[in-house]
Short mmCIF file of C-alpha atoms and ligand atoms in Angstrom, two decimals:
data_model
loop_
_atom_site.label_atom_id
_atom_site.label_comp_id
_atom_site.label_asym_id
_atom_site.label_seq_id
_atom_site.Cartn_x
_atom_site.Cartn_y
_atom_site.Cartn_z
CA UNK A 1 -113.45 21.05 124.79
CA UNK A 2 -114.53 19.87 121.58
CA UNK A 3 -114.38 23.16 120.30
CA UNK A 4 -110.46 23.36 121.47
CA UNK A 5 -109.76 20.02 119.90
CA UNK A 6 -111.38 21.46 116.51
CA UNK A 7 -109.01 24.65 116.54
CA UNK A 8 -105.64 22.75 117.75
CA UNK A 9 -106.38 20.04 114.72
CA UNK A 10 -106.66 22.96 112.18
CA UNK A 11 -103.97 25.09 113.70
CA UNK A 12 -101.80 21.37 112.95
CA UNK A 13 -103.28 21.11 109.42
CA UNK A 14 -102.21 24.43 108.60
CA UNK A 15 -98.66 23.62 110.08
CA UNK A 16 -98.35 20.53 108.09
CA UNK A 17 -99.92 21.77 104.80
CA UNK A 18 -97.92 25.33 104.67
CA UNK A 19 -94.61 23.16 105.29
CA UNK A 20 -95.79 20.71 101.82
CA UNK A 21 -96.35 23.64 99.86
CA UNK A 22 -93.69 25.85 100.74
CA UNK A 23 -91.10 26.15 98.21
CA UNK A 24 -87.77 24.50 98.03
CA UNK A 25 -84.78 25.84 99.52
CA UNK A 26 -82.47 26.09 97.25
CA UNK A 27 -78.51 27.84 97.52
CA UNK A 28 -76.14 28.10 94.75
CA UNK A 29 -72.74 29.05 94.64
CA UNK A 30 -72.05 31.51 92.30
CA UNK A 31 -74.22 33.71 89.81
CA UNK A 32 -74.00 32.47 86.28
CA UNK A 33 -74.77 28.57 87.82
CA UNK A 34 -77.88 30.55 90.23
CA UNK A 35 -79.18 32.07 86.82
CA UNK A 36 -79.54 28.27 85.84
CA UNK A 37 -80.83 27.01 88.72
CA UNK A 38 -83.36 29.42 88.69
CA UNK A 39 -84.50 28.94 84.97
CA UNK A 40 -85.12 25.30 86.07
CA UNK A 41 -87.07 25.68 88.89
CA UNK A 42 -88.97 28.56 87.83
CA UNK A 43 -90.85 29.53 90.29
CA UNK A 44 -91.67 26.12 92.50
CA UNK A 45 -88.29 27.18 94.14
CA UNK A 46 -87.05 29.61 96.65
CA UNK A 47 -83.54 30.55 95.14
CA UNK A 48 -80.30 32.61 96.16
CA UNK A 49 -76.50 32.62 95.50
CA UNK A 50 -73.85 32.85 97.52
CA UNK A 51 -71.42 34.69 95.33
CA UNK A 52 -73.41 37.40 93.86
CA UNK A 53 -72.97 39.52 90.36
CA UNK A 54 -69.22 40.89 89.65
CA UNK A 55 -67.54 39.30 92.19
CA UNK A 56 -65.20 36.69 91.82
CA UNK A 57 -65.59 32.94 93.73
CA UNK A 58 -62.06 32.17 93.23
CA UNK A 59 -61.29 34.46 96.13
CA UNK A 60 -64.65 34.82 97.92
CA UNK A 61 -64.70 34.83 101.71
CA UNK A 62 -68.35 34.08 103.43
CA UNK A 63 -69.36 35.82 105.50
CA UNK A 64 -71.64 34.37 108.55
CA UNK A 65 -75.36 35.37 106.44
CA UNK A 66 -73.88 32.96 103.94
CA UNK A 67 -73.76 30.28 106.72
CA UNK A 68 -77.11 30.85 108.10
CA UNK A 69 -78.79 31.00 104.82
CA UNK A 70 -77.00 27.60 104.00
CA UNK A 71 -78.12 26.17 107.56
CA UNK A 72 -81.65 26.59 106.10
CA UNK A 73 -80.90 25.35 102.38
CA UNK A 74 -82.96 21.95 101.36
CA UNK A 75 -81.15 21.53 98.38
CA UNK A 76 -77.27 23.40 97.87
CA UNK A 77 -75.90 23.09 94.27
CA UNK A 78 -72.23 23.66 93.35
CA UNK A 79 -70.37 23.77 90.50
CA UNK A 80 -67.44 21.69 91.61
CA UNK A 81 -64.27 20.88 89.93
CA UNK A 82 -62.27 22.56 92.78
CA UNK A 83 -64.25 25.81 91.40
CA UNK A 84 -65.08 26.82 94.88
CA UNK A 85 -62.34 26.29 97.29
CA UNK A 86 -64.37 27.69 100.70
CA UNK A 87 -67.17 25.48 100.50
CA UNK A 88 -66.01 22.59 102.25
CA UNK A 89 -65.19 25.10 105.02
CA UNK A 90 -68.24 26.29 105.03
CA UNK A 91 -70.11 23.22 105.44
CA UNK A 92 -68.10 21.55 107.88
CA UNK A 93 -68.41 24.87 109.89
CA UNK A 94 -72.40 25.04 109.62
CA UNK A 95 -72.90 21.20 109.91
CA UNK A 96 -75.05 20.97 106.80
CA UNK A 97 -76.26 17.48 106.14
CA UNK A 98 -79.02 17.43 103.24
CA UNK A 99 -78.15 17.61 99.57
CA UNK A 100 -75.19 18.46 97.74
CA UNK A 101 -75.53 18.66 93.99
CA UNK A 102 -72.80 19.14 91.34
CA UNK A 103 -73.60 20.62 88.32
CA UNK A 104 -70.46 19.61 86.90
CA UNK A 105 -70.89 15.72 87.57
CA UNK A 106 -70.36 13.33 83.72
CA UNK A 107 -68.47 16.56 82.35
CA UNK A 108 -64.92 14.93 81.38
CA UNK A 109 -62.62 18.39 82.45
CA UNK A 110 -59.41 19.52 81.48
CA UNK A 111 -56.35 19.32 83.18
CA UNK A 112 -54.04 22.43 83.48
CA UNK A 113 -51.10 23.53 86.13
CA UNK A 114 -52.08 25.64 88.97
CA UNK A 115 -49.95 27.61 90.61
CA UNK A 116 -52.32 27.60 94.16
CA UNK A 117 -52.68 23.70 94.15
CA UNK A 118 -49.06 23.67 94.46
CA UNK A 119 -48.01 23.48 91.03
CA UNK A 120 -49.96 20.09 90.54
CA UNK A 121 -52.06 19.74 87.41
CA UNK A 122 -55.80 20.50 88.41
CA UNK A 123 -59.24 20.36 86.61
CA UNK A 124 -60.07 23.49 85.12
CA UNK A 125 -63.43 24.37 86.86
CA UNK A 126 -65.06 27.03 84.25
CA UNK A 127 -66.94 24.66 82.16
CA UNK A 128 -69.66 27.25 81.47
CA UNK A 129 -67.85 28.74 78.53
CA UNK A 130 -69.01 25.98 76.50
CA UNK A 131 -72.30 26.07 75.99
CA UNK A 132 -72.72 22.14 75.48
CA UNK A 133 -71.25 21.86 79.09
CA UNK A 134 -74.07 24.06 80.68
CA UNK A 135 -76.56 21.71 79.13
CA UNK A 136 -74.90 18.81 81.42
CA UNK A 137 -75.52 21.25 84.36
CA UNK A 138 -79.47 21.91 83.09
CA UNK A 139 -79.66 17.91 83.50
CA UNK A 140 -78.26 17.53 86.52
CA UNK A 141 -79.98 20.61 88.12
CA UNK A 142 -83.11 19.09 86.95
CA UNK A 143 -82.29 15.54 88.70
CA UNK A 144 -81.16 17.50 91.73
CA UNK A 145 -84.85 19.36 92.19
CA UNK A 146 -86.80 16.48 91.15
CA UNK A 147 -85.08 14.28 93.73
CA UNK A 148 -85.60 16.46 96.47
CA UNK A 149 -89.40 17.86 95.38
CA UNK A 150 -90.47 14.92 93.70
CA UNK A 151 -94.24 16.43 93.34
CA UNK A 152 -93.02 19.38 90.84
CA UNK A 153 -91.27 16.51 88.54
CA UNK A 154 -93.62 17.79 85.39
CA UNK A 155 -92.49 21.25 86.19
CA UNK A 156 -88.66 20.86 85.86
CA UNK A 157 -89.20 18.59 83.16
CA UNK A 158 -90.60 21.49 81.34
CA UNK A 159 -88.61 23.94 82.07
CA UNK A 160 -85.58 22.26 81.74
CA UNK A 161 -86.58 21.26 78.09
CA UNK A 162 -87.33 24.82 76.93
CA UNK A 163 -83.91 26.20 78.28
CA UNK A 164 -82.24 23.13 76.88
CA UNK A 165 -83.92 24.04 73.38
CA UNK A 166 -82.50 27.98 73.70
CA UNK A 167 -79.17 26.51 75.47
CA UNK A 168 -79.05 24.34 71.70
CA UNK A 169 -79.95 28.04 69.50
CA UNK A 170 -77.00 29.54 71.54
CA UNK A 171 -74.39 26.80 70.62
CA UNK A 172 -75.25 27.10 67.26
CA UNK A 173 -75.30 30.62 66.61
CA UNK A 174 -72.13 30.98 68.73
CA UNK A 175 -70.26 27.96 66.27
CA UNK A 176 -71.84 30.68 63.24
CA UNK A 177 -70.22 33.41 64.37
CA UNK A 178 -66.65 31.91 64.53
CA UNK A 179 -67.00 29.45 61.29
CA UNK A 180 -65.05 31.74 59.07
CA UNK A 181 -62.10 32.76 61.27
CA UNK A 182 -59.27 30.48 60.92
CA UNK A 183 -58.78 28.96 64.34
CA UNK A 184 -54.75 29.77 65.35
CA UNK A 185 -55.18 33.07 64.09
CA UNK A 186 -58.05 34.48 66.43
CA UNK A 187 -56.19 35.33 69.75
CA UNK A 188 -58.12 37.07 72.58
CA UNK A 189 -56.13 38.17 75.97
CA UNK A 190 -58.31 37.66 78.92
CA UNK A 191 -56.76 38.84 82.67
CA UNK A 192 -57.16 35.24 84.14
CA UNK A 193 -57.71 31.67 82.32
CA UNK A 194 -61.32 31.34 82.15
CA UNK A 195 -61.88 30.63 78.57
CA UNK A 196 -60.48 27.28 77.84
CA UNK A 197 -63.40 25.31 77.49
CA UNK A 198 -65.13 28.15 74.89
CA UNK A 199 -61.61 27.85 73.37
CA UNK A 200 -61.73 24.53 72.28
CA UNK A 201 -65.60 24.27 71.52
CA UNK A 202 -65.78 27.56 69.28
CA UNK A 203 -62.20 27.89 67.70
CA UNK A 204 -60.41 30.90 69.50
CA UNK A 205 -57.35 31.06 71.43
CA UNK A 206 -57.34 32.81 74.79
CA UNK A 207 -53.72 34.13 76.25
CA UNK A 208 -53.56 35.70 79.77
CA UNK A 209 -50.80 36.44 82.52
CA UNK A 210 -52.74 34.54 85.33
CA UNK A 211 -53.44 30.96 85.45
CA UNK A 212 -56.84 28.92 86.26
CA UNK A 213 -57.44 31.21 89.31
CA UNK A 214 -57.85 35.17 89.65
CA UNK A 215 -54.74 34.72 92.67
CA UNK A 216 -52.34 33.28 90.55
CA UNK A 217 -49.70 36.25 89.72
CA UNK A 218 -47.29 36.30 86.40
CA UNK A 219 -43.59 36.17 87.19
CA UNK A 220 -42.09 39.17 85.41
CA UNK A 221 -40.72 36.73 82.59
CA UNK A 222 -43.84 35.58 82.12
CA UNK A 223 -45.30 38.98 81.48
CA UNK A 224 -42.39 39.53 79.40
CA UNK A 225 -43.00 36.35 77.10
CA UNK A 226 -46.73 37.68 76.69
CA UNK A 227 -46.03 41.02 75.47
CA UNK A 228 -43.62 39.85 73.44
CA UNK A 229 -45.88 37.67 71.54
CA UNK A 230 -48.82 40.02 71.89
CA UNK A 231 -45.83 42.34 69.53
CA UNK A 232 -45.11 38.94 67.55
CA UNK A 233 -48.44 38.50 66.44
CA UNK A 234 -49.69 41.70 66.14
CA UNK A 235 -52.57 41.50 68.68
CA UNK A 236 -54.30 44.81 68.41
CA UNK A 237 -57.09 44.34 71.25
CA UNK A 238 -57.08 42.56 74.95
CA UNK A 239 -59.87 42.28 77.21
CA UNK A 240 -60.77 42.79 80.96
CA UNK A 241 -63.00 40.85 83.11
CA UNK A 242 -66.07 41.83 85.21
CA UNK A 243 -64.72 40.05 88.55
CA UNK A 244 -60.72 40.57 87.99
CA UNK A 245 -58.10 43.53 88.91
CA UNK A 246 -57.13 45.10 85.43
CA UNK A 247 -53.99 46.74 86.46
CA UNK A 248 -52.10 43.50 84.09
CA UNK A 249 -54.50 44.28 81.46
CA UNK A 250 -53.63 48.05 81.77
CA UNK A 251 -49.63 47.44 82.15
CA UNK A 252 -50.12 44.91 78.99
CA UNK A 253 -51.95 47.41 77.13
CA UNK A 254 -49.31 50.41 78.06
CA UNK A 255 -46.25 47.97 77.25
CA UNK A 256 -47.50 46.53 73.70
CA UNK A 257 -49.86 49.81 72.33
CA UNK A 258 -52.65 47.10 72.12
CA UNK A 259 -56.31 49.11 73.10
CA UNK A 260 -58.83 47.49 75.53
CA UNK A 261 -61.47 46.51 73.75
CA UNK A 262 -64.00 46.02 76.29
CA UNK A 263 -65.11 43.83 79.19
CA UNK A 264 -65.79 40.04 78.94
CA UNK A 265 -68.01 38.49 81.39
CA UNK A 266 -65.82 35.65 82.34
CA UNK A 267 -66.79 33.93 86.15
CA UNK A 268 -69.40 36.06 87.41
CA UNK A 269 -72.95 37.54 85.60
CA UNK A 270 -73.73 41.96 85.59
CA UNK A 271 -75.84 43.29 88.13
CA UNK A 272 -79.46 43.56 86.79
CA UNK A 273 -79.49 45.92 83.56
CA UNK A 274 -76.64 45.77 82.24
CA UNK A 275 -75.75 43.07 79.47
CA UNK A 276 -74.67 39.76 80.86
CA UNK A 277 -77.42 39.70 83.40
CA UNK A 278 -78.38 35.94 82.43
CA UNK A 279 -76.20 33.30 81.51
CA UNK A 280 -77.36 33.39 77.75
CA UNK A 281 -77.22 37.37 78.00
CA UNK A 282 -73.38 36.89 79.01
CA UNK A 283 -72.52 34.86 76.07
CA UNK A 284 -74.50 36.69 73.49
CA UNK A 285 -72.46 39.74 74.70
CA UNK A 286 -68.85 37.82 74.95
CA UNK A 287 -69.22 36.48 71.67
CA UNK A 288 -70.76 40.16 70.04
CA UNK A 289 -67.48 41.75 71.92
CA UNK A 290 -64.89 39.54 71.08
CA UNK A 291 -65.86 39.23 66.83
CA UNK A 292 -66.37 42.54 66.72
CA UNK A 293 -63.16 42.84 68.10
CA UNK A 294 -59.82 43.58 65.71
CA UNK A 295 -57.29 41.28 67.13
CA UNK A 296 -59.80 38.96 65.88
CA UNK A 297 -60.27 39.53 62.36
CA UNK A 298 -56.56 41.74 61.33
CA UNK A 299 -55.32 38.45 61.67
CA UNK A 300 -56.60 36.90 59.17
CA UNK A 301 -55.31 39.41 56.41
CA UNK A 302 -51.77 39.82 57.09
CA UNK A 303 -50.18 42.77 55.14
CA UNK A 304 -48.37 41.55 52.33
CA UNK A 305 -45.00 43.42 51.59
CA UNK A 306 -44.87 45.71 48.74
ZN1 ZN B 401 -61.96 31.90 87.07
#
């Protein structure tokens, strides 16, 4: 009896203790926020993303192994900013009640038209694109675990002040590589308008046919208006994105002569390997594509008539 007493107390401590220890559940919705996530929790957390490499949230449908791995999620961490549009579906549907973090909360966004809100003027949710912005997410992130695995507190500390120090060498170099271009003169086409925020931190103008999300579609005039000052201003180079259709890039490219000159990782990280397979991978490579880029720097020595 005694003996039986003895086994079913251990077989409870070893319940009990494997439940303190295990890891921390945690979901995020798309990659280049999961690549954060995971950089602060290192490896006291148990980590996936619902919107994996090269695909594109704005039009993501989940599927019902995003719902059960959700069901199981501790901790669920979103960018917000009406960024993704299916979560609230998705929670209502799996009747998730623990913790919803946004990595965007005390970042001031802004505003622009969008087309799928109805035409109403709508925060622009990709805030990543400037660096300083992704350090607000690191902080918040780093709340987020502590608050829900308060006995790993040191650990996020530290590893949320070593990314923040590499997060601070990134802003810097990428404010370097733009210092000598004259701001109005550096225009970059992008498919879809996921740039604004890099835009206004780093000094380069991004044009594109579709709005704030990858299902907003150009009127004919306003492809028109585009090519024509693509022509105008002699933009030699535009850009496609990892997660978007190019076929506008392609007709742009075929009405104007401009050459693509490459892909720009703009809402989503690459699959493992190839180069923006990290958050600070994607930006190195952005930035490398884009200066190297001619639209960039034939702009800044206009011919001069003989
Ligand atoms: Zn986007």
């Amino acid at each position: 009896m005694i003996r039986k007493i003895i086994i079913s107390l251990f077989c409870v401590f070893i319940l009990i203790s494997s439940h303190a220890h295990g890891k921390l559940k945690v979901v995020s919705s798309f990659s280049i926020l999961g690549d954060v996530v995971k950089t602060v929790g290192g490896d006291f957390i148990d980590h996936k993303s619902i919107v994996g490499p090269n695909e594109d949230t704005h039009v993501y449908n989940p599927t019902p192994n995003d719902g059960r791995l959700i069901s199981k999620a501790d901790l669920i961490i979103i960018n917000g900013l009406m960024f993704e549009t299916w979560f609230k579906r998705m929670i209502d549907a799996t009747g998730y009640k623990k913790d919803v973090a946004v990595a965007s909360k005390n970042i001031e966004p802004h505003k622009m038209m969008a087309p799928y809100f109805g035409g109403k003027p709508v925060p622009d949710p990709h805030v990543w694109s400037n660096v300083r912005h992704v350090m607000t997410w690191v902080k918040n992130i780093r709340e987020a675990l502590i608050r829900n695995d308060p006995q790993h507190k040191k650990n996020y500390e530290n590893n949320a002040t070593l990314y923040l120090k590499e997060l601070k060498e990134l802003d810097i170099w990428i404010r370097q590589q733009f210092k000598t271009i004259p701001k109005k003169k550096c225009k970059v086409i992008t498919a879809h308008d996921a740039f604004n925020y890099f835009e206004k931190a780093y000094g380069v103008t991004f044009l594109s046919p579709q709005g704030l999300s990858t299902t907003d579609e150009p009127s004919a005039a306003e492809m028109v208006k585009l090519i024509i000052q693509i022509k105008k201003e002699n933009i030699k180079t535009i850009f496609v994105e990892n997660i978007s259709n190019t076929h506008l890039i392609k007709q742009l490219a075929s009405e104007t002569g401009a050459k693509i000159g490459g892909v720009l990782y703009s809402d989503a990280l690459s699959p493992k390997g190839e180069p923006g397979e990290s958050y600070i991978k994607m930006m190195r490579h952005n930035v490398e594509t884009i200066a190297q880029s001619l639209s960039c720097f034939k702009l800044n020595t206009p011919k001069k008539e003989k």
